Amino acid sequence: DKCAKIMISSTNQYLKSETQNLKVIFCLYTKDAYDIFKRVLDNFG
């Protein structure tokens, strides 16, 4: 959870400062990692 929170928060901060439209892709190699990132992202904000 901690890693996902840091990655999502850092990416969000960077994108807020960008003036271009950018696409971000997180490569997650397991279903467990995906589930963690999805849960963190669903609760983000």
GROMACS .gro file of C-alpha atoms in nm, residues 3-43:
model
   41
    3CYS     CA    1   0.447   0.212  -0.246
    4ALA     CA    2   0.120   0.259  -0.436
    5LYS     CA    3   0.033   0.567  -0.229
    6ILE     CA    4   0.373   0.723  -0.293
    7MET     CA    5   0.367   0.649  -0.666
    8ILE     CA    6   0.012   0.777  -0.717
    9SER     CA    7   0.066   1.086  -0.502
   10SER     CA    8   0.395   1.173  -0.675
   11THR     CA    9   0.244   1.123  -1.018
   12ASN     CA   10  -0.057   1.336  -0.926
   13GLN     CA   11   0.165   1.619  -0.800
   14TYR     CA   12   0.373   1.609  -1.119
   15LEU     CA   13   0.068   1.608  -1.344
   16LYS     CA   14  -0.080   1.907  -1.159
   17SER     CA   15   0.230   2.108  -1.248
   18GLU     CA   16   0.236   2.001  -1.613
   19THR     CA   17   0.066   2.205  -1.882
   20GLN     CA   18   0.059   1.924  -2.138
   21ASN     CA   19  -0.177   1.630  -2.147
   22LEU     CA   20   0.026   1.326  -2.051
   23LYS     CA   21  -0.058   0.959  -2.028
   24VAL     CA   22   0.081   0.767  -1.732
   25ILE     CA   23   0.108   0.390  -1.735
   26PHE     CA   24   0.189   0.187  -1.426
   27CYS     CA   25   0.318  -0.158  -1.523
   28LEU     CA   26   0.201  -0.396  -1.254
   29TYR     CA   27   0.314  -0.754  -1.293
   30THR     CA   28   0.075  -0.935  -1.060
   31LYS     CA   29  -0.296  -0.930  -0.986
   32ASP     CA   30  -0.214  -0.857  -0.620
   33ALA     CA   31  -0.020  -0.544  -0.720
   34TYR     CA   32  -0.305  -0.437  -0.948
   35ASP     CA   33  -0.561  -0.486  -0.671
   36ILE     CA   34  -0.353  -0.278  -0.429
   37PHE     CA   35  -0.310   0.006  -0.679
   38LYS     CA   36  -0.679  -0.002  -0.770
   39ARG     CA   37  -0.783   0.016  -0.404
   40VAL     CA   38  -0.542   0.303  -0.333
   41LEU     CA   39  -0.647   0.491  -0.647
   42ASP     CA   40  -1.017   0.443  -0.569
   43ASN     CA   41  -0.956   0.601  -0.226
   0.00000   0.00000   0.00000
